[in-house]
Short mmCIF file of C-alpha atoms and ligand atoms in Angstrom, two decimals:
data_model
loop_
_atom_site.label_atom_id
_atom_site.label_comp_id
_atom_site.label_asym_id
_atom_site.label_seq_id
_atom_site.Cartn_x
_atom_site.Cartn_y
_atom_site.Cartn_z
CA MET A 15 -26.90 32.29 -40.82
CA GLU A 16 -28.08 28.76 -41.47
CA GLY A 17 -27.61 27.74 -37.77
CA GLY A 18 -30.73 25.61 -37.70
CA SER A 19 -29.55 23.16 -40.32
CA LYS A 20 -25.91 22.94 -39.21
CA GLN A 21 -24.86 19.35 -38.46
CA TRP A 22 -22.30 19.20 -35.63
CA ARG A 23 -20.03 16.19 -35.48
CA PHE A 24 -19.82 15.66 -31.73
CA LYS A 25 -22.33 13.52 -29.94
CA VAL A 26 -22.32 11.46 -26.76
CA LYS A 27 -23.38 7.90 -27.36
CA LYS A 28 -24.02 6.96 -23.76
CA ASP A 29 -23.60 8.18 -20.24
CA LEU A 30 -20.32 6.75 -18.90
CA THR A 31 -21.74 6.34 -15.42
CA SER A 32 -24.48 3.93 -16.40
CA THR A 33 -23.11 0.75 -17.85
CA ALA A 34 -25.52 -1.99 -18.87
CA SER A 35 -25.53 -3.68 -15.50
CA ASN A 36 -25.21 -0.90 -12.99
CA VAL A 37 -25.21 2.75 -12.09
CA THR A 38 -22.79 4.56 -9.81
CA ILE A 39 -23.47 5.03 -6.12
CA ARG A 40 -23.49 8.80 -6.59
CA GLY A 41 -25.96 8.57 -9.48
CA MET A 42 -28.36 6.39 -7.51
CA LEU A 43 -28.15 8.52 -4.35
CA LYS A 44 -28.81 11.68 -6.35
CA LYS A 45 -32.05 10.19 -7.68
CA LEU A 46 -33.10 9.04 -4.21
CA ASN A 47 -32.34 12.46 -2.75
CA GLU A 48 -34.60 14.04 -5.33
CA ALA A 49 -37.45 11.87 -4.03
CA ILE A 50 -37.29 13.25 -0.47
CA ASP A 51 -40.66 14.60 0.69
CA ALA A 52 -40.03 18.32 1.30
CA THR A 53 -43.03 18.53 3.65
CA ASP A 54 -41.51 16.04 6.12
CA THR A 55 -40.34 18.12 9.07
CA ARG A 56 -37.94 15.43 10.29
CA PRO A 57 -34.30 15.64 9.25
CA THR A 58 -33.32 13.41 6.35
CA ILE A 59 -30.92 10.71 7.49
CA HIS A 60 -28.33 9.43 5.02
CA LEU A 61 -27.33 5.79 5.34
CA GLY A 62 -26.44 5.58 1.67
CA HIS A 63 -22.82 6.61 1.41
CA GLY A 64 -19.79 6.20 3.62
CA ASP A 65 -18.76 9.72 4.52
CA PRO A 66 -19.01 10.30 8.26
CA SER A 67 -16.91 13.47 8.17
CA HIS A 68 -20.01 15.67 8.70
CA TYR A 69 -20.76 14.18 12.11
CA PRO A 70 -19.17 15.54 15.29
CA SER A 71 -18.31 12.03 16.57
CA PHE A 72 -16.26 11.41 13.44
CA ARG A 73 -14.27 14.61 13.19
CA THR A 74 -10.71 13.99 12.15
CA THR A 75 -7.82 14.37 14.57
CA PRO A 76 -6.39 17.86 15.29
CA VAL A 77 -3.01 16.33 14.36
CA ALA A 78 -4.21 16.08 10.75
CA GLU A 79 -5.80 19.55 10.75
CA ASP A 80 -2.62 21.11 12.15
CA ALA A 81 -0.49 19.23 9.61
CA ILE A 82 -2.49 20.80 6.78
CA VAL A 83 -2.33 24.29 8.27
CA ASP A 84 1.42 23.99 8.87
CA ALA A 85 1.97 22.73 5.31
CA VAL A 86 0.07 25.69 3.87
CA ARG A 87 1.81 28.26 6.12
CA SER A 88 5.27 26.88 5.38
CA ALA A 89 4.94 28.13 1.78
CA LYS A 90 7.01 25.09 0.79
CA PHE A 91 4.15 23.39 -1.01
CA ASN A 92 2.80 26.02 -3.38
CA CYS A 93 4.66 24.34 -6.22
CA TYR A 94 3.79 21.57 -8.68
CA ALA A 95 4.70 18.14 -7.33
CA PRO A 96 6.49 15.36 -9.24
CA ALA A 97 4.04 13.00 -11.00
CA VAL A 98 4.57 10.22 -8.45
CA GLY A 99 4.28 12.59 -5.47
CA ILE A 100 6.81 14.36 -3.24
CA LEU A 101 9.51 12.20 -1.66
CA PRO A 102 8.81 12.88 2.06
CA ALA A 103 5.17 11.87 1.59
CA ARG A 104 6.04 8.74 -0.40
CA ARG A 105 8.61 7.82 2.24
CA ALA A 106 5.99 8.27 4.98
CA VAL A 107 3.47 6.05 3.16
CA ALA A 108 6.17 3.41 2.59
CA GLU A 109 6.96 3.42 6.34
CA TYR A 110 3.30 3.40 7.32
CA LEU A 111 2.49 0.36 5.16
CA SER A 112 5.78 -1.48 5.88
CA SER A 113 4.96 -1.62 9.59
CA ASN A 114 2.32 -4.23 8.69
CA LEU A 115 4.35 -6.17 6.12
CA PRO A 116 7.03 -8.90 6.30
CA TYR A 117 9.34 -6.82 4.06
CA LYS A 118 10.18 -3.13 3.71
CA LEU A 119 8.76 -0.93 0.96
CA SER A 120 10.84 1.77 -0.65
CA PRO A 121 9.49 5.27 -1.39
CA ASP A 122 9.88 4.29 -5.06
CA ASP A 123 7.17 1.66 -4.61
CA VAL A 124 4.71 4.41 -3.67
CA ASN A 125 2.75 6.65 -6.04
CA LEU A 126 0.46 9.34 -4.63
CA THR A 127 -2.95 9.80 -6.20
CA ASN A 128 -6.07 11.92 -5.94
CA GLY A 129 -7.69 9.58 -3.42
CA CYS A 130 -8.00 5.86 -3.88
CA LYS A 131 -10.36 6.51 -6.75
CA GLN A 132 -7.61 7.86 -8.98
CA ALA A 133 -5.44 4.91 -8.00
CA ILE A 134 -8.21 2.66 -9.35
CA GLU A 135 -8.38 4.74 -12.51
CA VAL A 136 -4.62 4.45 -13.07
CA VAL A 137 -4.54 0.70 -12.60
CA VAL A 138 -7.56 0.20 -14.88
CA SER A 139 -6.00 2.47 -17.54
CA VAL A 140 -2.74 0.57 -17.45
CA LEU A 141 -4.40 -2.84 -17.76
CA SER A 142 -6.71 -1.61 -20.52
CA GLN A 143 -3.61 -1.15 -22.72
CA GLN A 144 -3.27 -4.91 -23.09
CA PRO A 145 -5.41 -5.94 -26.08
CA GLY A 146 -8.21 -8.34 -25.18
CA ALA A 147 -7.40 -8.35 -21.46
CA ASN A 148 -10.05 -8.85 -18.80
CA ILE A 149 -10.12 -8.33 -15.04
CA LEU A 150 -12.12 -10.06 -12.33
CA LEU A 151 -14.24 -8.01 -9.94
CA PRO A 152 -16.06 -9.00 -6.74
CA ARG A 153 -19.84 -9.19 -6.59
CA PRO A 154 -21.06 -7.48 -4.50
CA GLY A 155 -18.41 -4.82 -4.97
CA PHE A 156 -17.60 -1.17 -5.50
CA PRO A 157 -19.17 0.02 -8.77
CA THR A 158 -16.40 2.51 -9.54
CA TYR A 159 -14.42 -0.46 -10.88
CA GLU A 160 -17.12 -1.45 -13.35
CA ALA A 161 -17.73 2.16 -14.42
CA LEU A 162 -14.03 2.92 -14.95
CA ALA A 163 -13.33 -0.38 -16.73
CA ALA A 164 -16.32 0.23 -19.03
CA SER A 165 -15.14 3.76 -19.77
CA LYS A 166 -11.72 2.45 -20.78
CA HIS A 167 -13.09 -0.54 -22.70
CA LEU A 168 -11.48 -3.03 -20.34
CA GLU A 169 -13.55 -6.20 -20.10
CA PHE A 170 -14.57 -7.24 -16.59
CA ARG A 171 -16.11 -10.41 -15.20
CA HIS A 172 -17.49 -11.12 -11.75
CA PHE A 173 -16.71 -13.65 -9.10
CA ASP A 174 -18.96 -14.09 -6.09
CA LEU A 175 -18.56 -13.26 -2.43
CA LEU A 176 -20.38 -15.69 -0.14
CA PRO A 177 -22.73 -14.04 2.39
CA ASP A 178 -23.05 -17.22 4.46
CA LYS A 179 -19.29 -17.53 4.73
CA GLY A 180 -18.68 -14.01 5.99
CA TRP A 181 -18.43 -12.66 2.43
CA GLU A 182 -15.36 -14.75 1.67
CA ILE A 183 -14.41 -15.01 -1.98
CA ASP A 184 -15.85 -18.00 -3.81
CA LEU A 185 -12.51 -19.05 -5.27
CA ASP A 186 -14.21 -21.65 -7.46
CA THR A 187 -16.03 -18.87 -9.32
CA VAL A 188 -12.72 -17.03 -9.70
CA GLU A 189 -11.20 -20.05 -11.44
CA ALA A 190 -14.38 -20.63 -13.43
CA VAL A 191 -14.58 -17.13 -14.96
CA ALA A 192 -10.85 -16.65 -15.53
CA ASP A 193 -9.33 -17.46 -18.91
CA ASP A 194 -6.04 -16.91 -20.74
CA ASN A 195 -6.83 -13.20 -21.15
CA THR A 196 -7.43 -12.59 -17.45
CA VAL A 197 -4.72 -10.31 -16.05
CA ALA A 198 -5.89 -9.29 -12.56
CA MET A 199 -8.44 -9.73 -9.79
CA VAL A 200 -9.65 -7.08 -7.37
CA ILE A 201 -10.22 -7.70 -3.68
CA ILE A 202 -11.62 -5.15 -1.26
CA ASN A 203 -10.54 -5.69 2.35
CA PRO A 204 -11.96 -4.68 4.82
CA GLY A 205 -15.03 -5.18 2.71
CA ASN A 206 -17.20 -2.60 1.09
CA PRO A 207 -20.09 -3.46 0.94
CA GLY A 208 -19.91 -6.63 3.09
CA GLY A 209 -18.26 -5.14 6.20
CA ASN A 210 -16.10 -8.26 6.44
CA VAL A 211 -12.40 -8.71 7.17
CA PHE A 212 -10.60 -11.56 5.38
CA THR A 213 -8.52 -13.98 7.45
CA TYR A 214 -4.81 -14.54 6.87
CA GLN A 215 -5.58 -18.06 5.61
CA HIS A 216 -8.18 -16.84 3.12
CA LEU A 217 -5.85 -14.16 1.73
CA GLN A 218 -3.14 -16.77 1.34
CA LYS A 219 -5.57 -18.88 -0.72
CA VAL A 220 -6.38 -15.82 -2.82
CA ALA A 221 -2.66 -15.37 -3.52
CA GLU A 222 -2.25 -19.03 -4.41
CA THR A 223 -5.23 -18.87 -6.78
CA ALA A 224 -3.77 -15.75 -8.43
CA ARG A 225 -0.44 -17.51 -8.81
CA ARG A 226 -2.08 -20.55 -10.41
CA LEU A 227 -3.90 -18.27 -12.86
CA GLY A 228 -0.82 -16.13 -13.48
CA ILE A 229 -2.62 -12.90 -12.57
CA LEU A 230 -1.94 -9.97 -10.28
CA VAL A 231 -4.00 -9.03 -7.24
CA ILE A 232 -5.29 -5.48 -6.92
CA ALA A 233 -5.93 -5.00 -3.20
CA ASP A 234 -8.27 -2.13 -2.41
CA GLU A 235 -7.41 -1.37 1.19
CA THR A 236 -9.17 1.95 1.50
CA TYR A 237 -10.56 0.65 4.81
CA GLY A 238 -7.17 -0.73 5.89
CA CYS A 239 -7.03 -1.03 9.71
CA VAL A 240 -10.73 -0.11 10.05
CA ALA A 241 -11.42 -3.50 11.68
CA PHE A 242 -13.29 -4.11 14.92
CA GLY A 243 -14.15 -7.82 14.96
CA THR A 244 -12.16 -10.96 15.67
CA ASN A 245 -10.15 -11.00 12.43
CA PRO A 246 -7.24 -8.57 12.46
CA PHE A 247 -6.64 -6.63 9.24
CA VAL A 248 -3.93 -8.35 7.18
CA PRO A 249 -2.65 -6.45 4.13
CA MET A 250 -2.67 -8.43 0.89
CA GLY A 251 0.92 -7.33 0.29
CA THR A 252 1.88 -9.88 2.96
CA PHE A 253 1.54 -12.47 0.17
CA GLY A 254 3.37 -10.45 -2.46
CA LEU A 255 5.98 -13.20 -2.86
CA ILE A 256 3.28 -15.68 -3.91
CA ALA A 257 1.61 -13.38 -6.45
CA PRO A 258 2.32 -9.74 -7.32
CA VAL A 259 0.07 -7.26 -5.52
CA ILE A 260 -0.82 -3.64 -6.22
CA THR A 261 -2.15 -2.06 -3.04
CA LEU A 262 -4.56 0.87 -3.27
CA GLY A 263 -5.41 3.05 -0.31
CA SER A 264 -5.99 6.55 1.00
CA ILE A 265 -6.38 8.63 4.13
CA SER A 266 -10.07 9.17 3.22
CA LYS A 267 -11.66 6.55 5.44
CA ARG A 268 -9.30 5.90 8.35
CA TRP A 269 -8.82 9.62 8.99
CA MET A 270 -12.32 10.52 7.77
CA VAL A 271 -11.17 13.22 5.36
CA PRO A 272 -12.39 12.01 1.95
CA GLY A 273 -12.44 15.60 0.72
CA TRP A 274 -8.67 15.93 1.10
CA ARG A 275 -8.19 13.60 -1.87
CA LEU A 276 -4.98 11.88 -0.93
CA GLY A 277 -4.47 8.25 -1.84
CA TRP A 278 -1.80 5.88 -3.01
CA LEU A 279 -1.01 3.14 -5.47
CA VAL A 280 1.74 0.95 -4.04
CA ILE A 281 3.73 -1.80 -5.71
CA THR A 282 3.74 -4.55 -3.07
CA ASP A 283 5.67 -6.99 -5.21
CA PRO A 284 8.97 -8.00 -3.59
CA SER A 285 9.87 -10.33 -6.49
CA GLY A 286 9.80 -7.50 -9.00
CA VAL A 287 7.42 -9.27 -11.39
CA LEU A 288 5.50 -6.07 -12.16
CA LYS A 289 8.66 -4.15 -12.92
CA GLU A 290 9.80 -6.85 -15.28
CA ALA A 291 6.43 -6.83 -17.05
CA LYS A 292 6.78 -3.05 -17.51
CA ILE A 293 3.62 -2.46 -15.47
CA VAL A 294 5.53 -0.09 -13.19
CA GLU A 295 6.75 1.91 -16.16
CA SER A 296 3.23 2.09 -17.54
CA ILE A 297 1.91 3.34 -14.18
CA ASN A 298 4.51 6.11 -14.23
CA GLY A 299 3.53 7.03 -17.74
CA CYS A 300 -0.10 7.22 -16.76
CA LEU A 301 0.69 9.39 -13.70
CA ASN A 302 2.61 11.77 -15.96
CA ILE A 303 -0.62 12.71 -17.72
CA CYS A 304 -2.91 12.64 -14.63
CA SER A 305 -3.56 15.52 -12.24
CA ASP A 306 -1.80 15.23 -8.88
CA PRO A 307 -3.14 15.50 -5.35
CA ALA A 308 -2.73 19.07 -4.02
CA THR A 309 0.91 19.57 -3.06
CA PHE A 310 0.18 21.01 0.41
CA VAL A 311 -1.90 17.91 1.22
CA GLN A 312 1.10 15.80 0.17
CA GLY A 313 3.23 18.05 2.39
CA SER A 314 1.04 17.25 5.39
CA ILE A 315 1.29 13.47 4.97
CA PRO A 316 4.44 12.74 7.02
CA LYS A 317 2.92 14.42 10.09
CA ILE A 318 -0.50 12.85 9.58
CA LEU A 319 0.86 9.32 9.24
CA GLU A 320 3.58 9.59 11.88
CA ASP A 321 1.96 11.72 14.58
CA THR A 322 -1.67 10.56 14.76
CA LYS A 323 -2.21 9.11 18.22
CA GLU A 324 -3.48 5.58 18.82
CA ASP A 325 -6.30 7.14 20.95
CA PHE A 326 -7.83 8.70 17.87
CA PHE A 327 -8.00 5.40 15.98
CA LYS A 328 -9.23 3.52 19.04
CA ASN A 329 -12.02 6.01 19.61
CA VAL A 330 -13.23 5.75 16.01
CA ILE A 331 -13.08 1.95 16.10
CA ASP A 332 -15.09 1.94 19.36
CA ILE A 333 -17.78 4.17 17.88
CA LEU A 334 -17.97 2.09 14.68
CA SER A 335 -18.07 -1.13 16.65
CA GLN A 336 -20.95 0.10 18.84
CA ALA A 337 -22.79 1.50 15.83
CA SER A 338 -22.45 -1.79 13.97
CA ASP A 339 -23.76 -3.67 17.04
CA MET A 340 -26.76 -1.36 17.27
CA CYS A 341 -27.41 -1.73 13.58
CA TYR A 342 -27.11 -5.52 13.60
CA GLU A 343 -29.33 -5.98 16.68
CA THR A 344 -32.09 -3.78 15.26
CA LEU A 345 -31.96 -5.35 11.81
CA LYS A 346 -32.20 -8.84 13.34
CA ASN A 347 -35.58 -7.90 14.74
CA ILE A 348 -37.06 -6.70 11.46
CA ASP A 349 -38.90 -9.61 9.86
CA CYS A 350 -38.49 -8.70 6.21
CA LEU A 351 -34.70 -8.17 6.50
CA THR A 352 -31.93 -10.74 6.93
CA CYS A 353 -28.41 -9.80 7.85
CA PRO A 354 -26.19 -12.83 7.15
CA HIS A 355 -22.99 -11.39 8.54
CA LYS A 356 -22.35 -9.00 11.39
CA PRO A 357 -19.96 -6.32 10.15
CA GLU A 358 -16.45 -6.37 11.57
CA GLY A 359 -14.81 -3.75 9.42
CA SER A 360 -15.38 -0.78 7.09
CA MET A 361 -18.61 1.18 7.57
CA PHE A 362 -21.22 -0.98 5.86
CA VAL A 363 -23.55 -3.89 6.30
CA MET A 364 -25.43 -5.81 3.61
CA VAL A 365 -29.02 -6.80 4.30
CA LYS A 366 -31.22 -9.11 2.25
CA LEU A 367 -34.81 -8.15 1.54
CA ASN A 368 -37.42 -10.88 1.98
CA LEU A 369 -39.88 -9.55 -0.57
CA SER A 370 -42.39 -12.35 0.10
CA LEU A 371 -43.05 -10.76 3.50
CA LEU A 372 -43.71 -7.32 2.03
CA GLU A 373 -47.01 -6.27 0.57
CA ASP A 374 -46.42 -3.63 -2.05
CA ILE A 375 -42.67 -3.58 -2.71
CA VAL A 376 -41.44 -5.00 -6.01
CA ASP A 377 -37.67 -4.80 -5.56
CA ASP A 378 -34.80 -3.10 -3.72
CA ILE A 379 -35.06 0.11 -5.74
CA ASP A 380 -38.79 0.34 -5.05
CA PHE A 381 -38.07 -0.28 -1.34
CA CYS A 382 -35.52 2.55 -1.22
CA TYR A 383 -37.76 5.02 -3.09
CA LYS A 384 -40.75 4.35 -0.82
CA LEU A 385 -38.52 4.49 2.26
CA VAL A 386 -37.08 7.88 1.35
CA LYS A 387 -40.53 9.29 0.49
CA GLU A 388 -42.22 8.06 3.65
CA GLU A 389 -39.44 8.19 6.22
CA SER A 390 -36.76 10.54 4.85
CA VAL A 391 -34.13 7.82 5.25
CA VAL A 392 -31.73 7.20 2.35
CA ILE A 393 -30.40 3.65 1.87
CA LEU A 394 -28.53 2.28 -1.12
CA PRO A 395 -30.31 -0.41 -3.18
CA GLY A 396 -28.14 -3.52 -3.41
CA ILE A 397 -28.39 -3.59 -7.20
CA THR A 398 -25.97 -0.62 -7.22
CA VAL A 399 -23.28 -2.84 -5.70
CA GLY A 400 -24.24 -5.90 -7.75
CA LEU A 401 -26.86 -7.69 -5.60
CA LYS A 402 -30.50 -7.25 -6.52
CA ASN A 403 -32.98 -7.19 -3.65
CA TRP A 404 -30.36 -6.45 -1.06
CA LEU A 405 -29.64 -3.16 0.73
CA ARG A 406 -26.33 -1.59 1.68
CA ILE A 407 -26.54 0.38 4.91
CA THR A 408 -23.81 2.51 6.45
CA PHE A 409 -23.67 2.70 10.22
CA ALA A 410 -20.96 5.40 10.25
CA ILE A 411 -23.19 8.30 11.24
CA GLU A 412 -23.86 10.08 14.53
CA PRO A 413 -25.13 7.32 16.88
CA SER A 414 -28.30 9.24 17.85
CA SER A 415 -29.24 9.70 14.19
CA LEU A 416 -28.52 6.04 13.51
CA GLU A 417 -30.97 5.02 16.22
CA ASP A 418 -33.58 7.39 14.77
CA ALA A 419 -33.04 6.05 11.23
CA LEU A 420 -33.24 2.40 12.29
CA GLY A 421 -36.48 3.16 14.14
CA ARG A 422 -37.95 4.71 10.99
CA LEU A 423 -36.75 1.76 8.91
CA LYS A 424 -38.43 -0.63 11.31
CA SER A 425 -41.78 1.19 11.26
CA PHE A 426 -41.62 1.38 7.45
CA CYS A 427 -41.12 -2.39 7.26
CA GLN A 428 -43.96 -3.02 9.72
CA ARG A 429 -46.28 -0.74 7.75
CA HIS A 430 -45.53 -2.56 4.49
CA ALA A 431 -45.56 -6.09 5.94
CA LYS A 432 -48.03 -8.56 4.41
CA LYS A 433 -51.06 -8.93 6.63
CA GLN A 434 -51.26 -12.50 7.89
C1 PLP B 8 -14.36 5.13 -0.67
C2 PLP B 8 -13.75 4.04 -1.46
C3 PLP B 8 -12.83 4.30 -2.49
C4 PLP B 8 -12.49 5.71 -2.90
O1 PLP B 8 -11.65 6.28 -1.96
P1 PLP B 8 -11.18 7.81 -2.09
O2 PLP B 8 -9.93 7.86 -1.31
O3 PLP B 8 -12.27 8.64 -1.51
O4 PLP B 8 -10.99 8.11 -3.53
C5 PLP B 8 -12.26 3.25 -3.17
N1 PLP B 8 -12.59 1.98 -2.88
C6 PLP B 8 -13.49 1.67 -1.90
C7 PLP B 8 -13.81 0.24 -1.64
C8 PLP B 8 -14.10 2.70 -1.17
O5 PLP B 8 -15.01 2.40 -0.24
#
């Protein structure tokens, strides 16, 4: 055998998860986790990703657990599902979302996906079919968009969110980066990573800007209804008559079951512009070749959406609201950190690092590596979500652990402060 000299044809040019400008959240957290000091006897506390499902305070409702068990035991959902999802589940999602909209969605507007992430993948795939097209993404944002667009060779450009204006969209930068090849813009509301909730007036301006540019709005509402400040959550679909909207969501965050992998891609476009442009057809085509969410999870959806009690949501919102208060108050008293906006939705807060007040820290990544080594606290460097020398912190963990973690963060900052 001449195995040693055989030239194979396959070779991977680059890792899909690390585009030129960023890495994925998972990739970064994996590296930080590898840096944990195994001799530290304290528990490691994870403030890096938004998955509170491990913590007793954030356990999902028994209504949802029972719905899954009943769906499995019924033996009605052991089959393959249609590409768009089973009708009762699509009907339930249409009802659930319509209750917050000025018009009524039909089950045909709803496509079920493997979490919101697959909904993003489908939309990016569809838009990548248009030669030369580009899409506009928020900065800071959710790096899955950049990674998926890069993997499908869809050009993306960034517009800014303004920290001093509650992370509102800088609509001037939207207009400035858009050109004749721009087809869509993405908004994330409630905000990840900013923890903000857009006002009705701001969303209306977003729709008017999209209309002027002739583009569609992709509204990532994974944190839909997870709002605990003064601004109520308003779905982008409210403005679907001004500009066409595709709404993405899932049960992952509001029900705290990200592992169940059930999301949706919904056509919130009462004028039918997307149908006319054959976008709807293209979405269906894409779903035909994708894998579907597990059928028994689809089978549980009507009960989960219709029977979950208001008490459950209220309790979660109260815990998140208190946790965000605790987080904000502690961060305010740490000299080297600035928190421009108190979170009022989602599970995150963005914090700016004042490097000039720190002695031996070169940037946000350095900060996070030293923090995990010395204090066993994992925080996400802002560069991962598009803002260098910022940090993204989640407050959706058990309140006692959050207090512990914030205490460790504070002593780390004091220890590394420049001596006056
Ligand atoms: C978590 C998250 C997603 C992915 O949601 P899944 O339902 O877990 O796939 C998408 N977008 C944003 C902004 C998120 O925070």
